[in-house]
PDB file of C-alpha atoms and ligand atoms in Angstrom:
ATOM      1  CA  MET V   1     206.054 208.340 -63.238  1.00  0.00           C
ATOM      2  CA  ALA V   2     204.158 206.560 -61.502  1.00  0.00           C
ATOM      3  CA  THR V   3     200.222 207.270 -60.625  1.00  0.00           C
ATOM      4  CA  LEU V   4     198.030 206.349 -57.296  1.00  0.00           C
ATOM      5  CA  PHE V   5     194.764 206.129 -58.334  1.00  0.00           C
ATOM      6  CA  LEU V   6     192.028 206.879 -55.647  1.00  0.00           C
ATOM      7  CA  MET V   7     188.781 205.251 -56.382  1.00  0.00           C
ATOM      8  CA  VAL V   8     186.108 207.519 -54.627  1.00  0.00           C
ATOM      9  CA  GLY V   9     182.495 206.910 -54.175  1.00  0.00           C
ATOM     10  CA  LEU V  10     179.601 205.855 -52.070  1.00  0.00           C
ATOM     11  CA  PRO V  11     178.648 201.763 -51.618  1.00  0.00           C
ATOM     12  CA  GLY V  12     177.667 200.243 -55.103  1.00  0.00           C
ATOM     13  CA  SER V  13     178.419 203.028 -57.168  1.00  0.00           C
ATOM     14  CA  GLY V  14     181.056 200.797 -59.194  1.00  0.00           C
ATOM     15  CA  LYS V  15     184.379 201.760 -57.904  1.00  0.00           C
ATOM     16  CA  THR V  16     185.558 198.193 -57.595  1.00  0.00           C
ATOM     17  CA  THR V  17     183.631 197.527 -61.425  1.00  0.00           C
ATOM     18  CA  ARG V  18     185.999 200.721 -62.420  1.00  0.00           C
ATOM     19  CA  ALA V  19     189.050 199.773 -60.337  1.00  0.00           C
ATOM     20  CA  ARG V  20     188.935 196.857 -62.136  1.00  0.00           C
ATOM     21  CA  GLU V  21     189.406 197.840 -65.421  1.00  0.00           C
ATOM     22  CA  LEU V  22     192.478 200.719 -64.456  1.00  0.00           C
ATOM     23  CA  GLU V  23     194.196 197.507 -62.975  1.00  0.00           C
ATOM     24  CA  ARG V  24     194.332 196.139 -66.503  1.00  0.00           C
ATOM     25  CA  GLU V  25     194.885 199.608 -68.292  1.00  0.00           C
ATOM     26  CA  HIS V  26     197.626 200.861 -66.343  1.00  0.00           C
ATOM     27  CA  ALA V  27     199.048 197.810 -65.159  1.00  0.00           C
ATOM     28  CA  ALA V  28     198.059 198.653 -61.386  1.00  0.00           C
ATOM     29  CA  ILE V  29     197.897 196.360 -58.343  1.00  0.00           C
ATOM     30  CA  ARG V  30     194.728 197.687 -57.159  1.00  0.00           C
ATOM     31  CA  MET V  31     193.965 197.560 -52.838  1.00  0.00           C
ATOM     32  CA  SER V  32     190.250 196.803 -52.379  1.00  0.00           C
ATOM     33  CA  PRO V  33     190.138 196.421 -48.700  1.00  0.00           C
ATOM     34  CA  ASP V  34     186.333 194.210 -48.513  1.00  0.00           C
ATOM     35  CA  GLU V  35     188.251 191.816 -50.655  1.00  0.00           C
ATOM     36  CA  TRP V  36     190.342 191.643 -47.176  1.00  0.00           C
ATOM     37  CA  MET V  37     188.219 191.944 -44.665  1.00  0.00           C
ATOM     38  CA  LYS V  38     185.661 188.848 -45.748  1.00  0.00           C
ATOM     39  CA  PRO V  39     188.058 186.232 -45.988  1.00  0.00           C
ATOM     40  CA  LEU V  40     189.679 187.549 -42.605  1.00  0.00           C
ATOM     41  CA  PHE V  41     186.969 188.155 -40.503  1.00  0.00           C
ATOM     42  CA  GLY V  42     183.478 187.872 -42.577  1.00  0.00           C
ATOM     43  CA  VAL V  43     182.701 191.226 -41.721  1.00  0.00           C
ATOM     44  CA  SER V  44     183.562 194.634 -43.024  1.00  0.00           C
ATOM     45  CA  ASP V  45     184.933 196.317 -40.177  1.00  0.00           C
ATOM     46  CA  MET V  46     185.032 194.776 -36.492  1.00  0.00           C
ATOM     47  CA  ASP V  47     187.002 196.832 -33.782  1.00  0.00           C
ATOM     48  CA  GLY V  48     188.577 198.756 -35.943  1.00  0.00           C
ATOM     49  CA  ARG V  49     190.056 196.830 -37.529  1.00  0.00           C
ATOM     50  CA  ARG V  50     189.474 197.938 -41.602  1.00  0.00           C
ATOM     51  CA  ASP V  51     191.692 201.002 -40.382  1.00  0.00           C
ATOM     52  CA  VAL V  52     194.420 198.793 -39.197  1.00  0.00           C
ATOM     53  CA  LEU V  53     194.065 197.042 -42.841  1.00  0.00           C
ATOM     54  CA  GLU V  54     193.678 200.003 -44.614  1.00  0.00           C
ATOM     55  CA  GLY V  55     196.874 201.528 -43.524  1.00  0.00           C
ATOM     56  CA  ARG V  56     198.632 198.305 -44.567  1.00  0.00           C
ATOM     57  CA  LEU V  57     197.258 198.462 -47.585  1.00  0.00           C
ATOM     58  CA  ILE V  58     198.453 201.904 -48.101  1.00  0.00           C
ATOM     59  CA  TRP V  59     201.701 201.265 -46.867  1.00  0.00           C
ATOM     60  CA  THR V  60     201.937 198.492 -49.671  1.00  0.00           C
ATOM     61  CA  ALA V  61     200.663 200.946 -52.043  1.00  0.00           C
ATOM     62  CA  SER V  62     203.560 203.402 -51.318  1.00  0.00           C
ATOM     63  CA  GLN V  63     206.581 200.848 -51.804  1.00  0.00           C
ATOM     64  CA  VAL V  64     204.971 199.848 -54.817  1.00  0.00           C
ATOM     65  CA  LEU V  65     204.985 203.770 -55.942  1.00  0.00           C
ATOM     66  CA  ARG V  66     208.265 204.163 -54.517  1.00  0.00           C
ATOM     67  CA  LEU V  67     209.518 201.143 -57.325  1.00  0.00           C
ATOM     68  CA  GLY V  68     207.774 203.231 -60.564  1.00  0.00           C
ATOM     69  CA  ASN V  69     204.880 200.720 -60.699  1.00  0.00           C
ATOM     70  CA  ASN V  70     201.080 202.231 -59.982  1.00  0.00           C
ATOM     71  CA  ALA V  71     198.493 201.555 -57.474  1.00  0.00           C
ATOM     72  CA  ILE V  72     195.065 201.625 -56.777  1.00  0.00           C
ATOM     73  CA  LEU V  73     193.269 202.443 -53.437  1.00  0.00           C
ATOM     74  CA  ASP V  74     189.481 201.435 -53.833  1.00  0.00           C
ATOM     75  CA  PHE V  75     188.720 202.406 -50.123  1.00  0.00           C
ATOM     76  CA  GLY V  76     185.546 204.978 -51.322  1.00  0.00           C
ATOM     77  CA  LEU V  77     187.219 207.910 -49.039  1.00  0.00           C
ATOM     78  CA  TRP V  78     184.779 209.565 -48.349  1.00  0.00           C
ATOM     79  CA  GLY V  79     186.138 212.378 -46.415  1.00  0.00           C
ATOM     80  CA  ARG V  80     188.152 215.305 -48.205  1.00  0.00           C
ATOM     81  CA  ASP V  81     191.316 215.262 -45.822  1.00  0.00           C
ATOM     82  CA  GLU V  82     191.735 211.754 -46.435  1.00  0.00           C
ATOM     83  CA  ARG V  83     191.839 212.111 -50.001  1.00  0.00           C
ATOM     84  CA  ALA V  84     194.317 215.058 -49.201  1.00  0.00           C
ATOM     85  CA  GLY V  85     196.804 213.593 -47.211  1.00  0.00           C
ATOM     86  CA  LEU V  86     197.188 210.516 -50.020  1.00  0.00           C
ATOM     87  CA  HIS V  87     198.151 213.503 -52.396  1.00  0.00           C
ATOM     88  CA  TRP V  88     200.350 214.181 -50.285  1.00  0.00           C
ATOM     89  CA  LEU V  89     201.793 211.221 -49.317  1.00  0.00           C
ATOM     90  CA  ALA V  90     202.282 210.254 -52.950  1.00  0.00           C
ATOM     91  CA  GLY V  91     203.981 213.690 -53.891  1.00  0.00           C
ATOM     92  CA  SER V  92     206.505 212.283 -50.736  1.00  0.00           C
ATOM     93  CA  LEU V  93     206.891 209.370 -53.102  1.00  0.00           C
ATOM     94  CA  GLY V  94     207.231 210.824 -56.452  1.00  0.00           C
ATOM     95  CA  ALA V  95     203.957 209.937 -57.388  1.00  0.00           C
ATOM     96  CA  THR V  96     201.316 211.613 -58.921  1.00  0.00           C
ATOM     97  CA  VAL V  97     197.191 211.361 -58.085  1.00  0.00           C
ATOM     98  CA  GLN V  98     194.685 210.007 -60.408  1.00  0.00           C
ATOM     99  CA  THR V  99     191.363 211.114 -58.419  1.00  0.00           C
ATOM    100  CA  VAL V 100     188.407 208.637 -60.274  1.00  0.00           C
ATOM    101  CA  PHE V 101     185.325 209.970 -58.420  1.00  0.00           C
ATOM    102  CA  VAL V 102     182.126 207.317 -59.480  1.00  0.00           C
ATOM    103  CA  PRO V 103     178.629 209.055 -58.898  1.00  0.00           C
ATOM    104  CA  VAL V 104     175.716 207.020 -58.871  1.00  0.00           C
ATOM    105  CA  ASP V 105     172.356 208.728 -58.299  1.00  0.00           C
ATOM    106  CA  PRO V 106     170.074 206.992 -54.795  1.00  0.00           C
ATOM    107  CA  GLY V 107     167.926 205.081 -56.747  1.00  0.00           C
ATOM    108  CA  THR V 108     170.385 202.873 -59.076  1.00  0.00           C
ATOM    109  CA  GLN V 109     172.282 202.535 -56.079  1.00  0.00           C
ATOM    110  CA  LEU V 110     169.924 200.466 -53.823  1.00  0.00           C
ATOM    111  CA  GLU V 111     169.185 198.349 -57.124  1.00  0.00           C
ATOM    112  CA  ARG V 112     172.841 197.595 -57.592  1.00  0.00           C
ATOM    113  CA  VAL V 113     173.302 196.870 -53.748  1.00  0.00           C
ATOM    114  CA  GLN V 114     170.270 194.973 -53.054  1.00  0.00           C
ATOM    115  CA  GLN V 115     170.870 192.756 -56.549  1.00  0.00           C
ATOM    116  CA  ARG V 116     174.799 192.124 -55.734  1.00  0.00           C
ATOM    117  CA  PHE V 117     173.729 190.672 -52.124  1.00  0.00           C
ATOM    118  CA  VAL V 118     170.936 188.667 -54.198  1.00  0.00           C
ATOM    119  CA  ASP V 119     173.698 187.425 -56.583  1.00  0.00           C
ATOM    120  CA  ASP V 120     176.532 187.014 -53.835  1.00  0.00           C
ATOM    121  CA  PRO V 121     175.189 187.025 -50.204  1.00  0.00           C
ATOM    122  CA  SER V 122     178.357 185.675 -49.006  1.00  0.00           C
ATOM    123  CA  GLY V 123     180.375 188.141 -50.927  1.00  0.00           C
ATOM    124  CA  THR V 124     179.147 191.385 -49.646  1.00  0.00           C
ATOM    125  CA  TRP V 125     176.565 192.997 -46.852  1.00  0.00           C
ATOM    126  CA  GLU V 126     172.666 193.829 -46.965  1.00  0.00           C
ATOM    127  CA  MET V 127     172.113 197.851 -46.881  1.00  0.00           C
ATOM    128  CA  ASP V 128     168.525 199.402 -47.028  1.00  0.00           C
ATOM    129  CA  ALA V 129     167.486 202.794 -48.700  1.00  0.00           C
ATOM    130  CA  ALA V 130     167.796 204.670 -45.134  1.00  0.00           C
ATOM    131  CA  THR V 131     171.414 203.400 -44.424  1.00  0.00           C
ATOM    132  CA  LEU V 132     172.684 204.816 -47.973  1.00  0.00           C
ATOM    133  CA  ASP V 133     170.745 208.150 -47.126  1.00  0.00           C
ATOM    134  CA  ARG V 134     172.401 208.774 -43.696  1.00  0.00           C
ATOM    135  CA  TRP V 135     175.962 207.869 -46.159  1.00  0.00           C
ATOM    136  CA  ARG V 136     175.162 210.154 -48.903  1.00  0.00           C
ATOM    137  CA  ALA V 137     174.846 212.849 -46.396  1.00  0.00           C
ATOM    138  CA  VAL V 138     177.912 212.738 -44.914  1.00  0.00           C
ATOM    139  CA  PHE V 139     180.176 212.358 -48.084  1.00  0.00           C
ATOM    140  CA  GLN V 140     182.409 214.762 -49.393  1.00  0.00           C
ATOM    141  CA  LYS V 141     182.253 215.029 -52.917  1.00  0.00           C
ATOM    142  CA  PRO V 142     185.528 215.784 -54.085  1.00  0.00           C
ATOM    143  CA  GLY V 143     185.625 219.554 -55.198  1.00  0.00           C
ATOM    144  CA  PRO V 144     187.224 220.160 -59.160  1.00  0.00           C
ATOM    145  CA  GLU V 145     190.776 221.424 -57.030  1.00  0.00           C
ATOM    146  CA  GLU V 146     191.286 217.584 -56.685  1.00  0.00           C
ATOM    147  CA  LEU V 147     191.074 216.280 -60.038  1.00  0.00           C
ATOM    148  CA  ASP V 148     194.641 217.554 -61.807  1.00  0.00           C
ATOM    149  CA  GLY V 149     196.770 215.968 -59.314  1.00  0.00           C
ATOM    150  CA  SER V 150     198.322 218.676 -58.379  1.00  0.00           C
ATOM    151  CA  TRP V 151     196.356 219.756 -55.285  1.00  0.00           C
ATOM    152  CA  ARG V 152     198.429 219.946 -52.241  1.00  0.00           C
ATOM    153  CA  PRO V 153     195.614 221.743 -49.371  1.00  0.00           C
ATOM    154  CA  GLU V 154     197.159 222.278 -45.927  1.00  0.00           C
ATOM    155  CA  PRO V 155     197.142 220.088 -42.848  1.00  0.00           C
ATOM    156  CA  PRO V 156     194.013 220.321 -41.149  1.00  0.00           C
ATOM    157  CA  ALA V 157     193.659 222.703 -37.845  1.00  0.00           C
ATOM    158  CA  GLY V 158     195.056 220.645 -34.861  1.00  0.00           C
ATOM    159  CA  TYR V 159     198.187 219.106 -37.336  1.00  0.00           C
ATOM    160  CA  ALA V 160     201.471 220.353 -38.261  1.00  0.00           C
ATOM    161  CA  SER V 161     201.557 218.563 -41.049  1.00  0.00           C
ATOM    162  CA  TRP V 162     199.994 215.476 -42.886  1.00  0.00           C
ATOM    163  CA  LEU V 163     202.624 213.169 -41.916  1.00  0.00           C
ATOM    164  CA  ASP V 164     200.705 213.995 -37.918  1.00  0.00           C
ATOM    165  CA  TRP V 165     197.306 213.380 -39.786  1.00  0.00           C
ATOM    166  CA  LEU V 166     198.031 210.363 -41.455  1.00  0.00           C
ATOM    167  CA  SER V 167     199.601 208.610 -38.121  1.00  0.00           C
ATOM    168  CA  ASP V 168     196.500 209.389 -36.876  1.00  0.00           C
ATOM    169  CA  ARG V 169     193.758 208.659 -38.986  1.00  0.00           C
ATOM    170  CA  TRP V 170     195.713 204.849 -41.162  1.00  0.00           C
ATOM    171  CA  SER V 171     198.913 204.627 -38.006  1.00  0.00           C
ATOM    172  CA  THR V 172     200.150 201.711 -39.915  1.00  0.00           C
ATOM    173  CA  SER V 173     200.767 203.485 -43.507  1.00  0.00           C
ATOM    174  CA  LEU V 174     203.765 204.680 -41.991  1.00  0.00           C
ATOM    175  CA  ILE V 175     205.967 201.554 -40.634  1.00  0.00           C
TER     176      ILE V 175
HETATM  177  N1  ATP T   1     178.564 201.493 -64.503  1.00  0.00           N
HETATM  178  C1  ATP T   1     177.823 200.429 -64.291  1.00  0.00           C
HETATM  179  N2  ATP T   1     176.246 200.164 -64.995  1.00  0.00           N
HETATM  180  C2  ATP T   1     175.772 198.384 -64.551  1.00  0.00           C
HETATM  181  N3  ATP T   1     175.930 198.015 -63.234  1.00  0.00           N
HETATM  182  C3  ATP T   1     177.266 198.343 -62.512  1.00  0.00           C
HETATM  183  C4  ATP T   1     178.155 199.530 -63.146  1.00  0.00           C
HETATM  184  N4  ATP T   1     179.336 199.174 -62.398  1.00  0.00           N
HETATM  185  C5  ATP T   1     179.242 199.030 -61.392  1.00  0.00           C
HETATM  186  N5  ATP T   1     177.975 197.974 -61.960  1.00  0.00           N
HETATM  187  C6  ATP T   1     176.655 197.053 -60.724  1.00  0.00           C
HETATM  188  O1  ATP T   1     176.891 197.620 -59.516  1.00  0.00           O
HETATM  189  C7  ATP T   1     176.922 196.749 -58.487  1.00  0.00           C
HETATM  190  C8  ATP T   1     178.131 197.553 -57.306  1.00  0.00           C
HETATM  191  O2  ATP T   1     179.766 198.044 -58.292  1.00  0.00           O
HETATM  192  P1  ATP T   1     180.829 197.792 -57.251  1.00  0.00           P
HETATM  193  O3  ATP T   1     180.702 196.342 -56.943  1.00  0.00           O
HETATM  194  O4  ATP T   1     181.687 197.953 -58.384  1.00  0.00           O
HETATM  195  O5  ATP T   1     180.541 199.424 -56.361  1.00  0.00           O
HETATM  196  P2  ATP T   1     181.634 199.612 -55.526  1.00  0.00           P
HETATM  197  O6  ATP T   1     181.470 201.140 -55.280  1.00  0.00           O
HETATM  198  O7  ATP T   1     182.436 198.800 -55.501  1.00  0.00           O
HETATM  199  O8  ATP T   1     180.698 199.115 -54.086  1.00  0.00           O
HETATM  200  P3  ATP T   1     181.039 198.534 -52.553  1.00  0.00           P
HETATM  201  O9  ATP T   1     181.757 200.495 -51.367  1.00  0.00           O
HETATM  202  O10 ATP T   1     180.456 198.483 -51.825  1.00  0.00           O
HETATM  203  O11 ATP T   1     182.864 198.634 -52.928  1.00  0.00           O
HETATM  204  C9  ATP T   1     178.066 195.486 -58.971  1.00  0.00           C
HETATM  205  O12 ATP T   1     177.170 194.664 -58.881  1.00  0.00           O
HETATM  206  C10 ATP T   1     178.383 195.889 -60.265  1.00  0.00           C
HETATM  207  O13 ATP T   1     178.619 194.802 -61.383  1.00  0.00           O
HETATM  208 MG1   MG T   2     184.166 198.049 -53.901  1.00  0.00          MG
END
């Protein structure tokens, strides 16, 4: 059975580092939006284009899964609904999900993002402690129910299906 890996964690937690290992261990295609946004636009987001790009990467991953191969979405996926929607999508393609939560404490996180910026200023963005704190406050940590791949919560209020929700959140993911 094909596996969709969801990398979940805050900036600088080590998602891409871990995703590169998984890519080798599981012969999986890895989708890291920053590796596209920076060469295309020079920035991490611009007028919502990151969502457009993420949608296309999900669309590509869907084709990979449909063909029976493994894919990694290295998006961060701070929101529980985002992860739930992707669980539904993988299930609809006959694939299973592995949620890979990469935790990091605030001190280590700040050190890592600052060091990364010093090492490669053109490949990343400067982030200060206050910004990292704000992001940590909105990040929704995955619960234990998310971790065994069989998680199938109901769609959020106002949505008849996860398909509807996905077409709102990542409109370019479905066609
Ligand atoms: N387990 C680890 N031990 C020490 N350093 C690490 C570890 N994992 C990652 N790093 C370093 O921390 C920095 C951030 O790692 P990485 O780029 O993988 O994080 P990320 O979660 O993908 O960040 P972003 O969300 O900004 O893309 C890198 O310089 C990386 O080399
Ligand atoms: Mg990364």
